[in-house]
GROMACS .gro file of C-alpha atoms in nm:
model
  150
    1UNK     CA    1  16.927  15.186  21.028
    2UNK     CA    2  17.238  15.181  20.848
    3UNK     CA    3  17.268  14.832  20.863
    4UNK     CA    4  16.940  14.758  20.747
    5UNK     CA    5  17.005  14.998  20.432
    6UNK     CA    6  17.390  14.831  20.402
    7UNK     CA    7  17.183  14.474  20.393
    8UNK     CA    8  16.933  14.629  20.089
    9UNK     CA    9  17.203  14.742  19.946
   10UNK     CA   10  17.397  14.401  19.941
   11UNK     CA   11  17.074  14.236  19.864
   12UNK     CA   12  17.068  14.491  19.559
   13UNK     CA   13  17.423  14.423  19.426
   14UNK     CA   14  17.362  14.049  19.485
   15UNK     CA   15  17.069  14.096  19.248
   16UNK     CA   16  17.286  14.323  19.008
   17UNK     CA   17  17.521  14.073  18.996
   18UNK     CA   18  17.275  13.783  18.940
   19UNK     CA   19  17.091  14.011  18.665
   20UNK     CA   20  17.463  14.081  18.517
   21UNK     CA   21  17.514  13.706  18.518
   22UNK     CA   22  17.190  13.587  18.401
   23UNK     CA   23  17.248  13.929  18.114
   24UNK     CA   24  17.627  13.767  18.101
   25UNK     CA   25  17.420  13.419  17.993
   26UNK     CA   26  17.135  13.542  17.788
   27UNK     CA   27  17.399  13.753  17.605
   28UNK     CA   28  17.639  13.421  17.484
   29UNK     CA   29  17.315  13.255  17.446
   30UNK     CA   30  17.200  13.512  17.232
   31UNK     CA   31  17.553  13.544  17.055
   32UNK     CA   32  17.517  13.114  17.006
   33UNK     CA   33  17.136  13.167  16.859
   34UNK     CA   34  17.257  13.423  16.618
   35UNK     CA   35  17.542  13.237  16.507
   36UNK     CA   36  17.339  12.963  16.407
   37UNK     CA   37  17.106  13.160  16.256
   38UNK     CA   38  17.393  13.355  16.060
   39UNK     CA   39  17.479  13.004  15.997
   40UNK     CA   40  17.117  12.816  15.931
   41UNK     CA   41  17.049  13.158  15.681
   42UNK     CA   42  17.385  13.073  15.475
   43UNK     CA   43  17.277  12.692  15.447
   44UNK     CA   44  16.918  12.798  15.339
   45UNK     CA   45  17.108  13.066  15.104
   46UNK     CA   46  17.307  12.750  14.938
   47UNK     CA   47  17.018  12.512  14.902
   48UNK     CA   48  16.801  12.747  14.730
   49UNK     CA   49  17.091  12.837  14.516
   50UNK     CA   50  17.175  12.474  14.457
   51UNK     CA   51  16.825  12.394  14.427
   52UNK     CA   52  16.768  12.709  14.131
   53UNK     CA   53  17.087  12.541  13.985
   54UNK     CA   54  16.922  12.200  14.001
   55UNK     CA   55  16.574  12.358  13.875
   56UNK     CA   56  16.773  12.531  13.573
   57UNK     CA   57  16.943  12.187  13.454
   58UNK     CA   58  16.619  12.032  13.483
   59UNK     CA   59  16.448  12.322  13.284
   60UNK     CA   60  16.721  12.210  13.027
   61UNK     CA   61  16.676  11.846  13.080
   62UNK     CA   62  16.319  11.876  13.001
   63UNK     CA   63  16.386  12.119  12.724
   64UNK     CA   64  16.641  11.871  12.567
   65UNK     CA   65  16.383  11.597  12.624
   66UNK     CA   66  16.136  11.786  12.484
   67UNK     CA   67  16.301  11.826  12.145
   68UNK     CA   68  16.418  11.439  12.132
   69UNK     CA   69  16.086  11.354  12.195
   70UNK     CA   70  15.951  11.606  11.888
   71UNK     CA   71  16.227  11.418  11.688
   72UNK     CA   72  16.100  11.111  11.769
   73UNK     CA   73  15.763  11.169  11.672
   74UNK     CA   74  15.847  11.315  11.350
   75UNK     CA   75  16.050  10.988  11.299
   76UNK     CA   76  15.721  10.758  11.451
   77UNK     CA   77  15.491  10.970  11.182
   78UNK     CA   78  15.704  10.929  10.882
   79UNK     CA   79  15.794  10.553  10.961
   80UNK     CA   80  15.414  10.524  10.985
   81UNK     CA   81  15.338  10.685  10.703
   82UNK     CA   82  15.618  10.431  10.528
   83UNK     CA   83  15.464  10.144  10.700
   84UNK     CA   84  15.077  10.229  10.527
   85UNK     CA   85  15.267  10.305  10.180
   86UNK     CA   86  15.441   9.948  10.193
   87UNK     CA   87  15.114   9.817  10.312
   88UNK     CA   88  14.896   9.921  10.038
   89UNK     CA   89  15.222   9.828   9.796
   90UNK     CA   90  15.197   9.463   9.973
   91UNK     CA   91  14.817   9.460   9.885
   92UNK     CA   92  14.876   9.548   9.522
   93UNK     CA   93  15.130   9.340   9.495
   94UNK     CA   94  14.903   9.104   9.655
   95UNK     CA   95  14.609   9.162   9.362
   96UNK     CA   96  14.894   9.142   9.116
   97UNK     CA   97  15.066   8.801   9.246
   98UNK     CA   98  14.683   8.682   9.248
   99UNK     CA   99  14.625   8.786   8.880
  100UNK     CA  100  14.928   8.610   8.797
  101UNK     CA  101  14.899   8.319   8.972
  102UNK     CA  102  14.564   8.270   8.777
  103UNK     CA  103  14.723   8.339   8.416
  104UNK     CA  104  14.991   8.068   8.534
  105UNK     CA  105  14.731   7.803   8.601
  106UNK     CA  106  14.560   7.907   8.258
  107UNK     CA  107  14.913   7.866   8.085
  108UNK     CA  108  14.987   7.550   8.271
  109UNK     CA  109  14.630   7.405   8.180
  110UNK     CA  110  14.661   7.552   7.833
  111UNK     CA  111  15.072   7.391   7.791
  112UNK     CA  112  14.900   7.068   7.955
  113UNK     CA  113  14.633   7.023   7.616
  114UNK     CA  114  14.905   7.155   7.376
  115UNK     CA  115  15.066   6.848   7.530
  116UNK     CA  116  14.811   6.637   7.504
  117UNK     CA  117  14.731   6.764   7.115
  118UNK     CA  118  15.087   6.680   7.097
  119UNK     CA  119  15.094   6.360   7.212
  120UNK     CA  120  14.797   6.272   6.991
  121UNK     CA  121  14.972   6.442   6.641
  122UNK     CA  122  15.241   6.222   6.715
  123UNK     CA  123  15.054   5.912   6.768
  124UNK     CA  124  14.881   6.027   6.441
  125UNK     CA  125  15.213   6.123   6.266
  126UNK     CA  126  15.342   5.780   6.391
  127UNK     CA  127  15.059   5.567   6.245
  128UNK     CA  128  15.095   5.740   5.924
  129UNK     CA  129  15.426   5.519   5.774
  130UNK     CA  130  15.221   5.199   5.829
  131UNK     CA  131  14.899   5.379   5.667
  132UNK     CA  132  15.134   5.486   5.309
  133UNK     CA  133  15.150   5.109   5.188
  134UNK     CA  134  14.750   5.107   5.228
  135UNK     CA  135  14.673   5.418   5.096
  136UNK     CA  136  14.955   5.373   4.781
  137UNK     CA  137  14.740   5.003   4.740
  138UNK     CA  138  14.385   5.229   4.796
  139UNK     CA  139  14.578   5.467   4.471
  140UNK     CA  140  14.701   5.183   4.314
  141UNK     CA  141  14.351   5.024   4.238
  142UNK     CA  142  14.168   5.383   4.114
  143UNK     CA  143  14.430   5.426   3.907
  144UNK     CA  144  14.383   5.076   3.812
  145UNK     CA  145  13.992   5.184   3.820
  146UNK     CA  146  14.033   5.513   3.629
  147UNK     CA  147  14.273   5.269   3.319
  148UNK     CA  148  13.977   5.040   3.275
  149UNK     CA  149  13.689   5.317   3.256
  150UNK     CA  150  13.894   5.496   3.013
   0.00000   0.00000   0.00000
């Protein structure tokens, strides 16, 4: 009987011992696991800290792109606003060239017949030398004319 309780109770410390092993095991195991979750919880601790850093500067980013773009469409708006007042200046300006090209033909047609006028008083002026012998012979004779009726 005692040999039959000495073999249980080798059978039992073989199983302690395998428990204390496989304890020995799941123990590092454990130790290994929580390490890397020690280790895994400071990564996701940095990334979410490098990703509120990254979230912040794009906050800014956006904020700072934000404003440009206001400035910029200020700067669109008053450049189109300057484009419509040089438009409506270029139509004017348009009307008034047109107005003005007009009274230029009228003053070219109008120089063109004081030319013309002028050309003709001329030919008239220069006709008249050869006309004074005539007309002094045309006097001549009524004075002749008016002598005798006296």
């Amino acid at each position: 009987r005692l040999t039959g309780q000495q073999q249980e109770i080798n059978n039992l410390m073989q199983r302690k011992n395998a428990v204390e092993e496989e304890n020995a095991c799941l123990k590092n195991e454990f130790s290994t696991l929580n390490q890397k979750f020690k280790d895994k919880s400071q990564e996701l601790k940095d990334t979410e800290e490098c990703a509120q850093k990254k979230e912040e500067q794009n906050r800014l980013v956006i904020k700072n792109l934000e404003k440009h773009n206001k400035g910029l469409n200020t700067c669109c708006t008053d450049l189109l606003s300057d484009l419509e007042k040089l438009r409506k200046q270029e139509a004017q300006w348009k009307t008034e060239k047109s107005g003005n090209d007009a009274r230029i033909k009228n003053l070219e047609t109008d120089l063109a017949e004081a030319r013309e006028h002028m050309k003709e008083l001329c030919n008239i002026c220069d006709n008249l030398p050869s006309q004074v012998p005539v007309k002094q012979e045309e006097l001549f004779q009524k004075d002749c004319d008016v002598i005798r009726a006296k």
